Structure formats: C-alpha cells, structure tokens
mmCIF file of C-alpha atoms in Angstrom:
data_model
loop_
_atom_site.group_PDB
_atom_site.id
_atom_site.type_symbol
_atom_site.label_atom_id
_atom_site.label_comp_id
_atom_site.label_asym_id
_atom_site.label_seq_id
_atom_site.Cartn_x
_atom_site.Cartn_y
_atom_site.Cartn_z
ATOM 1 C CA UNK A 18 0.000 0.000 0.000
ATOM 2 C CA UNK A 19 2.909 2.154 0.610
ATOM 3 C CA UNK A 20 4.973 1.252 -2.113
ATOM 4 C CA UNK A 21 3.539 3.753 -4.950
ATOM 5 C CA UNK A 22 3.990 6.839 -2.586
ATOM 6 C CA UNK A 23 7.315 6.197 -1.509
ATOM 7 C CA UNK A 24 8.470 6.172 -4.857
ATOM 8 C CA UNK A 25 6.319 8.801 -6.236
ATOM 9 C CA UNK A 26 8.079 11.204 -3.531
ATOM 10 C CA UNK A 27 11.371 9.363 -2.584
ATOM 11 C CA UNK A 28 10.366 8.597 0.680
ATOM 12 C CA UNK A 29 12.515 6.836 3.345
ATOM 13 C CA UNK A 30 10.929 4.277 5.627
ATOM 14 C CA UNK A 31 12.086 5.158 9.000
ATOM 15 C CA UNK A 32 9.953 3.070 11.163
ATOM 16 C CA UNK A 33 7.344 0.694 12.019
ATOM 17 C CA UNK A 34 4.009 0.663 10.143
ATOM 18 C CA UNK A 35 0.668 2.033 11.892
ATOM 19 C CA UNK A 36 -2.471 0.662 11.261
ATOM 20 C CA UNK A 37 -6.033 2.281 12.203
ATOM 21 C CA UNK A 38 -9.416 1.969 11.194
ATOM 22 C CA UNK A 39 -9.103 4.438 8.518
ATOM 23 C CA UNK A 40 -6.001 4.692 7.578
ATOM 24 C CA UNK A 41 -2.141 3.271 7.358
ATOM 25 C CA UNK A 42 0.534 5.590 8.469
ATOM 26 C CA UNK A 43 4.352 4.502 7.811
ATOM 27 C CA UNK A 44 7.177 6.913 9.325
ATOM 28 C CA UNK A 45 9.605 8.377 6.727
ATOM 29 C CA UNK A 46 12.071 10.166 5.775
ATOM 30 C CA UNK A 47 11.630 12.968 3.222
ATOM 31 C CA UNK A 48 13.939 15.039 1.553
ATOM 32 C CA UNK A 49 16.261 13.798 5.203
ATOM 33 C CA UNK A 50 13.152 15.455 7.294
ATOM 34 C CA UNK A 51 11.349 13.304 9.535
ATOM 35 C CA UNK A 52 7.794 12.874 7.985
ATOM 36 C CA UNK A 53 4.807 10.793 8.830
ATOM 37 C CA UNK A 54 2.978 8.941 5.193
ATOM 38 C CA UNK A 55 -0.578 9.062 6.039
ATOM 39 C CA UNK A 56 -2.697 6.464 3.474
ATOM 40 C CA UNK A 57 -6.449 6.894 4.206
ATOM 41 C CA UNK A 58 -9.601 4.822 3.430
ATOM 42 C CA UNK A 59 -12.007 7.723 4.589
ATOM 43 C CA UNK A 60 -13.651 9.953 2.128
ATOM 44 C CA UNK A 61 -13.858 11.726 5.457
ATOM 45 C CA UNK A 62 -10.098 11.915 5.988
ATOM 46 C CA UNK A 63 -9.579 12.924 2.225
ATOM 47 C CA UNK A 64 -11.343 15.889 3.177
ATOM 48 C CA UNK A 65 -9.224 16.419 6.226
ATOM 49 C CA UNK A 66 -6.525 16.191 4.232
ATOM 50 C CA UNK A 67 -7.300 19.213 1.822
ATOM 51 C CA UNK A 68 -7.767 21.261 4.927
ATOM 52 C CA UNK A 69 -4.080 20.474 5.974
ATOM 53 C CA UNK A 70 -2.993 21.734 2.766
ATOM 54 C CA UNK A 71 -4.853 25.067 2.969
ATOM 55 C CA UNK A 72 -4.217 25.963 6.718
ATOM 56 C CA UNK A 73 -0.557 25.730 5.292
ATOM 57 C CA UNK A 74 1.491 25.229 8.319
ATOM 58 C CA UNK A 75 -0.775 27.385 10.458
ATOM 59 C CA UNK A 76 -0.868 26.087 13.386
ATOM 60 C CA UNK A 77 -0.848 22.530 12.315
ATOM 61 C CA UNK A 78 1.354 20.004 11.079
ATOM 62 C CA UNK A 79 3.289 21.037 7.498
ATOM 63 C CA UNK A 80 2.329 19.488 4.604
ATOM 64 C CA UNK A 81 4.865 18.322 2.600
ATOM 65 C CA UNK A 82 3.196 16.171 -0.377
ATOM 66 C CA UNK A 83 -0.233 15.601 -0.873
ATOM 67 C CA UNK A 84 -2.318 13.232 -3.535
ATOM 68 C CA UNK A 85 -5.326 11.313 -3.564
ATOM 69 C CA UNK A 86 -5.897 9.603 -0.699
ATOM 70 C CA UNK A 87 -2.012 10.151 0.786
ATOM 71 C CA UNK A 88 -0.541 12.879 2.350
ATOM 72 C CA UNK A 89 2.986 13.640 3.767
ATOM 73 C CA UNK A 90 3.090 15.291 7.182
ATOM 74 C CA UNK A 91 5.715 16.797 9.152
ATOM 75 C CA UNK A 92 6.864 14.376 11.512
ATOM 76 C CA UNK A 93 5.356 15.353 15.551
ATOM 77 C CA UNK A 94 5.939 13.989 19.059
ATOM 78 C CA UNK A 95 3.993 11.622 20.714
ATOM 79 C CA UNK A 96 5.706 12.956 23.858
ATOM 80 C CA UNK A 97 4.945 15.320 25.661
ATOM 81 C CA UNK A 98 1.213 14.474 25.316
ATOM 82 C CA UNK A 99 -1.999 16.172 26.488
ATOM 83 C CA UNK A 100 -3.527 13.179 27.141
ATOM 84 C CA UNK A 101 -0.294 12.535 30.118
ATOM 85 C CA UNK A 102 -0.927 16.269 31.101
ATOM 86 C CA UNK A 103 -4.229 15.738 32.360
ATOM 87 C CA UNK A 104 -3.029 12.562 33.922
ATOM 88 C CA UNK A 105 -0.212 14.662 35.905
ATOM 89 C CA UNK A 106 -3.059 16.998 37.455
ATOM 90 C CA UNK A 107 -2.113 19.034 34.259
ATOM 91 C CA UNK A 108 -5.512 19.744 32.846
ATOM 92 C CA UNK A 109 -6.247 22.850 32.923
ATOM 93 C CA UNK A 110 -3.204 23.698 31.354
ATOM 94 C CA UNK A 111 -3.915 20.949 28.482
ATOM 95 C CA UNK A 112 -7.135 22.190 27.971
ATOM 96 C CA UNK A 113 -5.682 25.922 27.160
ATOM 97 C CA UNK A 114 -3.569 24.452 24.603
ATOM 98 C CA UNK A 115 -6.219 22.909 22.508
ATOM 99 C CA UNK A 116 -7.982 26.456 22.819
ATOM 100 C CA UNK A 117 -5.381 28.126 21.323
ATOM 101 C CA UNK A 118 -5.025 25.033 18.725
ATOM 102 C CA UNK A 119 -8.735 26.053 18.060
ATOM 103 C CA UNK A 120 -8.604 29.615 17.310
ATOM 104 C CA UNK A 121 -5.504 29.478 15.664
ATOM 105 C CA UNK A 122 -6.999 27.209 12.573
ATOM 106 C CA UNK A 123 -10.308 29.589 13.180
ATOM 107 C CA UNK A 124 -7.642 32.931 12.407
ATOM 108 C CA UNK A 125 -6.716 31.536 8.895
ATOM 109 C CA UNK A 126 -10.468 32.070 8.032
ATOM 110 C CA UNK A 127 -10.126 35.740 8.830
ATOM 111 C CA UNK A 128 -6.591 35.934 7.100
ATOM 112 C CA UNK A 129 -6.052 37.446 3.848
ATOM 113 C CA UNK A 130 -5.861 34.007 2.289
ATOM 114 C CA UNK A 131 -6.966 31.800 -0.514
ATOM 115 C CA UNK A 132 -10.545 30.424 -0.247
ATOM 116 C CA UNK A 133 -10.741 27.106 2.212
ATOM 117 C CA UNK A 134 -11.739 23.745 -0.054
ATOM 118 C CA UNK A 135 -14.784 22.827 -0.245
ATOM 119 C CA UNK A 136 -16.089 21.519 3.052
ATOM 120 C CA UNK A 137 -19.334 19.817 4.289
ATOM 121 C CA UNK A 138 -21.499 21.982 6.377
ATOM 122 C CA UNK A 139 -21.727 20.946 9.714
ATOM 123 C CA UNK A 140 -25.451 20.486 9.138
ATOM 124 C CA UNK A 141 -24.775 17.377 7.604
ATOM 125 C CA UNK A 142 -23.106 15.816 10.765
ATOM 126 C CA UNK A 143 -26.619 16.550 12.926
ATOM 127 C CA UNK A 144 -28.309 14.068 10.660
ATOM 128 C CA UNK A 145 -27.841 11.234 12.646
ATOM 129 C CA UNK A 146 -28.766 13.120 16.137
ATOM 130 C CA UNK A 147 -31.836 14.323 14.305
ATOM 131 C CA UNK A 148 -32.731 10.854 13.297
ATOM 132 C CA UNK A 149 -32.305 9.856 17.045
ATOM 133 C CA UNK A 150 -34.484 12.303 18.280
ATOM 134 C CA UNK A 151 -37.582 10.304 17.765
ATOM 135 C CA UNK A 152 -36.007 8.168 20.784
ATOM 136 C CA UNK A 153 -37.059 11.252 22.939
ATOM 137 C CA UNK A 154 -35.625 12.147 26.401
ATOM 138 C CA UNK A 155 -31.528 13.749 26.223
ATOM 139 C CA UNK A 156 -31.961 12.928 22.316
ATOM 140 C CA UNK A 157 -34.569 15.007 21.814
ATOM 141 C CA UNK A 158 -33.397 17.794 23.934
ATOM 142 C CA UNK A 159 -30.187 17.806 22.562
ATOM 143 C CA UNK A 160 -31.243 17.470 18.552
ATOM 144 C CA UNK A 161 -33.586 20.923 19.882
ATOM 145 C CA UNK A 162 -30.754 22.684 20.941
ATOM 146 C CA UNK A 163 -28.660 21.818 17.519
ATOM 147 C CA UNK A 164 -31.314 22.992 15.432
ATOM 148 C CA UNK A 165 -31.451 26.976 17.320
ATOM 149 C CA UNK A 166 -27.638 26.796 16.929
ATOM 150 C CA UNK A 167 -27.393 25.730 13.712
ATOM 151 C CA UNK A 168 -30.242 27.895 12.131
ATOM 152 C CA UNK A 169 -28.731 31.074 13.610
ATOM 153 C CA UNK A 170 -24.730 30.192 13.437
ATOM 154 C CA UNK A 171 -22.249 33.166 14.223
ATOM 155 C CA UNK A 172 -18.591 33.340 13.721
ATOM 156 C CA UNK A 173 -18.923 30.883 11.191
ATOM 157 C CA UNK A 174 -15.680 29.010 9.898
ATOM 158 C CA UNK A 175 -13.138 26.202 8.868
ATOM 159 C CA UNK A 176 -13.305 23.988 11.624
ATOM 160 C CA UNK A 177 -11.372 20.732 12.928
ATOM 161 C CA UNK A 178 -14.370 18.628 13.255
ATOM 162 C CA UNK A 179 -12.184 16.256 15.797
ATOM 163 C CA UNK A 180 -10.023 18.362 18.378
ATOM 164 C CA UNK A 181 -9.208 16.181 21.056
ATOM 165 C CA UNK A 182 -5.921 15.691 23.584
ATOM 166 C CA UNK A 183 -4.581 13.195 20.651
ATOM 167 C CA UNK A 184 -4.899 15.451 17.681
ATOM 168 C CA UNK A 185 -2.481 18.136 19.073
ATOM 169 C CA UNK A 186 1.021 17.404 19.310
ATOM 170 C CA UNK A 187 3.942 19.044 19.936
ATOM 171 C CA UNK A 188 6.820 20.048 18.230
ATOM 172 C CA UNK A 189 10.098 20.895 19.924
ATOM 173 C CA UNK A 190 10.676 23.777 17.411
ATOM 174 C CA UNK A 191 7.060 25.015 16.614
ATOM 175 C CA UNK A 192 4.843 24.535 19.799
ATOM 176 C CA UNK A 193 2.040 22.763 19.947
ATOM 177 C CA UNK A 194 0.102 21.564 15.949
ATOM 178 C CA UNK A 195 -3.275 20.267 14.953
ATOM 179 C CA UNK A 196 -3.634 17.142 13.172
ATOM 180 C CA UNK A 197 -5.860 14.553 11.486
ATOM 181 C CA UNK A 198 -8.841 17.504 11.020
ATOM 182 C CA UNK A 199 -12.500 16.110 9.626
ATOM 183 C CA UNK A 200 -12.742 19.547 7.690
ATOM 184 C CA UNK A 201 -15.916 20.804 8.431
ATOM 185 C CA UNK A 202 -18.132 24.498 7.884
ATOM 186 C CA UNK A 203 -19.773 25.756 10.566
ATOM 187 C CA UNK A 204 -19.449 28.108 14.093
ATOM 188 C CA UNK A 205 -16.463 28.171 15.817
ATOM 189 C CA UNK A 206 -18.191 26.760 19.203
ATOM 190 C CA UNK A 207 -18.572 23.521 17.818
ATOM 191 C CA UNK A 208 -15.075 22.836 17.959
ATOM 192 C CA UNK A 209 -14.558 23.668 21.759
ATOM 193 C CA UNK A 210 -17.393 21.678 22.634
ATOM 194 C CA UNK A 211 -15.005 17.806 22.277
ATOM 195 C CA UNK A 212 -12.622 19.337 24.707
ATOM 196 C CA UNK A 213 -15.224 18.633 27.618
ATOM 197 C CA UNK A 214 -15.613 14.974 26.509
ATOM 198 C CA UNK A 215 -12.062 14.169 26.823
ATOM 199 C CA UNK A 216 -9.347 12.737 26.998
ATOM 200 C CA UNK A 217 -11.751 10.071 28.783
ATOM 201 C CA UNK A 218 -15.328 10.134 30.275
ATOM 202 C CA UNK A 219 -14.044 9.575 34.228
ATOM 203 C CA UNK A 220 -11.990 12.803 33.344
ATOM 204 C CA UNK A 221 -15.204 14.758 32.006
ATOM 205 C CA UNK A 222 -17.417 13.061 34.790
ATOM 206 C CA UNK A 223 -15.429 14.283 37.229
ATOM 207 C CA UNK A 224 -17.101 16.727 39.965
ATOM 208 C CA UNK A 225 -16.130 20.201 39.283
ATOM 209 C CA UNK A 226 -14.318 19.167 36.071
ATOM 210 C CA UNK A 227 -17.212 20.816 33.654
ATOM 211 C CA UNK A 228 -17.343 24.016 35.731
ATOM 212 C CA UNK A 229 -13.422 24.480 35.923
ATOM 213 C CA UNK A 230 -13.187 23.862 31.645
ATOM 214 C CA UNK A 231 -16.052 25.920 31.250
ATOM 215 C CA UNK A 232 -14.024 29.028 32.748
ATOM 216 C CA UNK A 233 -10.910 28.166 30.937
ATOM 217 C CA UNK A 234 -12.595 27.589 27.751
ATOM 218 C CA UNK A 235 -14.561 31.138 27.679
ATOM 219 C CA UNK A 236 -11.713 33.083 28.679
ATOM 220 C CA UNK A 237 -9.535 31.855 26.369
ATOM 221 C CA UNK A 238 -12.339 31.574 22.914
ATOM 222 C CA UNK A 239 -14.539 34.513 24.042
ATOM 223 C CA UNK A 240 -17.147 32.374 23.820
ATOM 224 C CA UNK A 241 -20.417 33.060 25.686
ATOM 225 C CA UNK A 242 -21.060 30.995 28.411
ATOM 226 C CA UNK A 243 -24.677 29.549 27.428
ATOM 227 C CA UNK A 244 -24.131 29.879 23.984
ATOM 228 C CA UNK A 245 -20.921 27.705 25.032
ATOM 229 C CA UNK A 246 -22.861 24.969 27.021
ATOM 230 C CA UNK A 247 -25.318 24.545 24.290
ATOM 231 C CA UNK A 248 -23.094 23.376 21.612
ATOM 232 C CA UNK A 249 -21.498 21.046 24.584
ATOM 233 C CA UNK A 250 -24.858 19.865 24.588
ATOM 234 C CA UNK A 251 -25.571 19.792 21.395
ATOM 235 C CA UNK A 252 -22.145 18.053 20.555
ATOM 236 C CA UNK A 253 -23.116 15.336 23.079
ATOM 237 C CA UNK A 254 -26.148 14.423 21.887
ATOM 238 C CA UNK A 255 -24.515 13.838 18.386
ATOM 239 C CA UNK A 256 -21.712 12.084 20.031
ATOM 240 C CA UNK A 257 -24.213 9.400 21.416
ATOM 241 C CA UNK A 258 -25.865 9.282 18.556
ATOM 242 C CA UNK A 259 -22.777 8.320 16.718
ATOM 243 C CA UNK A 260 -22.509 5.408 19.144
ATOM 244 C CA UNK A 261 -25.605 4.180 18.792
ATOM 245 C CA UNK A 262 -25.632 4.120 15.180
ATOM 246 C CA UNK A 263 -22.622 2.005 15.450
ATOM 247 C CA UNK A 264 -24.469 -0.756 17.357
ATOM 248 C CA UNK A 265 -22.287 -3.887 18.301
ATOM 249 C CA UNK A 266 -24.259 -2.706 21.786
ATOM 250 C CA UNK A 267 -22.508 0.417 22.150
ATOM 251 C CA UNK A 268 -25.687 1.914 24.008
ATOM 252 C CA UNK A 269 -23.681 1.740 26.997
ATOM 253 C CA UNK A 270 -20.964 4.156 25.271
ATOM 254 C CA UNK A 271 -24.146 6.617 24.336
ATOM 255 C CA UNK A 272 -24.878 6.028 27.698
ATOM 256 C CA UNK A 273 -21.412 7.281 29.080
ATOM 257 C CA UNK A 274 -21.676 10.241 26.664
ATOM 258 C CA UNK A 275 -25.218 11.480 27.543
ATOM 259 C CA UNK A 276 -24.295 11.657 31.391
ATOM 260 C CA UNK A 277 -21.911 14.628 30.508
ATOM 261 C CA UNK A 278 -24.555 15.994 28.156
ATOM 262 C CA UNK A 279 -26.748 15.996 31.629
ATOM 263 C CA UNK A 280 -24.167 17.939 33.391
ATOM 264 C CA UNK A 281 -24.044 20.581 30.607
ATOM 265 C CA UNK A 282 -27.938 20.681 30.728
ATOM 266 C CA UNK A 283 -27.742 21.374 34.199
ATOM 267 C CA UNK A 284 -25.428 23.790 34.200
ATOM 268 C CA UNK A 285 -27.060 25.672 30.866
ATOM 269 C CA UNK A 286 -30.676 25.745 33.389
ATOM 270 C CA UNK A 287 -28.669 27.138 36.106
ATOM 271 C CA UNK A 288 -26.770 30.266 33.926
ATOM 272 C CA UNK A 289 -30.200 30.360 31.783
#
C-alpha cells in the first residue's frame, strides 16, 4: 500500500508501520526530514486532508506532499502528550492548549488568504442526532438545541471537526500543531465543545471538572457561556448518537456520553 507513494516522492521508511481503522501511516524520511505517510480509506479523511494543505502550516502540522488519498506530514511527538498532562493533574493547562489550537486554525479564516476547499457543512453531521431524536428524552433535547444553533450560526468558519488531547502534538521547534482535522463548515463553538468529553469520560465526569473547563474555555475563545454549554450539549447528543448508530451494543458508550450531556444541561438551566 505504501509502495507507490514512496516512490512517487522518494520517501525513506524510517519506522514501524501504523495501522487504524481508517487509515495506514508509515514513518519516513523525506527530503532527510522526519515525515509521517498518512494512506487513508475515509472519504472523510480525504477531506481532512485538503484542509491540511490550505491551513498551510498554520498552526498545524506542514504538509509536505499531498495526492489522492495520501498525504505527507511533518513528523510530531507523541511525547509530551496532552492526554499525560491531564493525567499529571495538568488539565487545565492541556485544555488551554487545545484552545489556542482552536482559534488558531479559526484565524486563517479571517486571514487574507486563498478560499478554504470545499467543506461539508456541519449540518450534515446533525443528521444522525436528528434521526435519534424520535427516541425522545436527552436525544430530543439535545437534537432541539442543535437545530437553534445551527439555524442562527455566528462566527462561522473552517473547523477541525475532531479536536481532542490526541490530535495536538507538539513540536520541539514550533509549539504545539493540529492534526488529522475532519474539515468541516460551521461556528467556531462547535469545535470547543469535544474538549469537555475528553481525553476520557471519568476525566469529564469528574465533579467540578465541567465548571473548571467551562471558565478556561470562555476566557480563552470569548465564547459566551450559554451559547458555550449549548453546543457542549448539542455536541453530546450527536456524540451518542454516533454510538448508537454504530451498534455492536454500544448503548452503553451513548450512555457514558449522555451523562456529561446531563451535566451541561444542568449547568445551561442554572446560567439560563
């Protein structure tokens, strides 16, 4: 699977294959720069991809070669990780570096720049929450809450579609990148919202923990607050969706997920 793109663009193997469930990732060496080969099997990703190309460097990992369903990324750290912040009693911190992740890829939007690709509306993800509204309770709340957001959007722009503590790494020389971006259009709140599902659900279910990432994530997006907690709730509901549409009995998973979209329906009834 590799084979054609390491010719194509005299790549180096420098490493052990990775495999996921979209895509095959080989380290290299290109042009004598450490470089990751990225090989997808996700329409999805393809899209992603595109997005890495236009944000050029801006606050996420370089591009170095892109074609069809390959790309070749500038080579990041696994270590330090956000993920092993939080885990050190580091959160708070972790969670200001995916902010500024966020509205770094938001400020190319505003940049004199080319045009972004063409990119799905962020509509199209609420599909399947809509669809699970008829299930009623948290669903149905949730799918009502998308649909005011989403028929009055503001600040709206390229977004990641996927910011988590495992799609920002660091580099020693540049700081802290995006990667692996869905590629999405719609308003910037959406992409804050992941940040309070994450790294795991013990870490969002913990007491306080929404509150404290609430605070951090305003003051550092200028977000406002309810406007804030209803795309966490909004995001939620979608999440479990997801999980649900997966089946394989992942209702337990939607389960997981809609007891943090509870907490942000709390806490939007208290501020509202």
């Amino acid at each position: 699977m590799f084979g054609p793109y390491l010719k194509r663009w005299k790549l180096v193997p420098d490493g052990a294959a990775i495999h996921t469930h979209s895509s095959d990732l080989l380290p290299v060496l290109y042009a004598g720069q450490p470089a990751m080969l990225k090989v997808t099997r996700s329409d999805e990703e393809t899209t992603g991809n595109h997005l890495m190309v236009w944000l050029g460097g801006h606050g996420a990992a370089r591009v170095y070669a892109q074609g069809g369903e390959a790309i070749v990324l500038e080579r990041l750290h696994s270590e330090p990780s956000l993920t092993e912040m939080v885990k050190a009693g580091q959160d708070d911190d972790a969670t200001r570096i995916l902010c500024r992740a966020a509205a770094e890829l938001h400020a190319v939007s505003r940049l004199e720049h080319t045009p972004p690709p063409p990119l799905p509306d962020l509509r199209r993800w609420f599909r399947s929450l809509e669809r699970t509204a008829a299930l009623g309770g948290v669903y149905a709340t949730a799918w009502s809450i998308a649909q005011e957001l989403l028929n009055d959007p503001q600040d709206t722009t390229a977004l990641h579609g996927d910011l988590h503590h495992g799609n920002v790494l660091h580099s020693p020389a540049r700081g802290w990148l995006l990667i692996d971006p869905k590629g999405l259009v719609g308003e910037r709140g959406f992409d804050y919202a992941n940040i309070f599902y994450n790294p795991t659900n013990a870490d969002a279910l913990r007491p306080g923990r929404l509150a404290r990432q609430l605070e951090i994530v305003c003051a550092e997006s200028g977000l406002e607050r309810a406007r804030l907690l209803r795309w966490v709730a909004a995001y939620g509901g979608l999440s479990a969706a997801w999980w649900l549409e997966h089946g394989d009995g992942q209702y337990s998973e939607a389960r997981k997920v809609l007891n943090i979209v509870e907490l942000a329906l709390a806490a939007l009834s208290v501020s509202g």
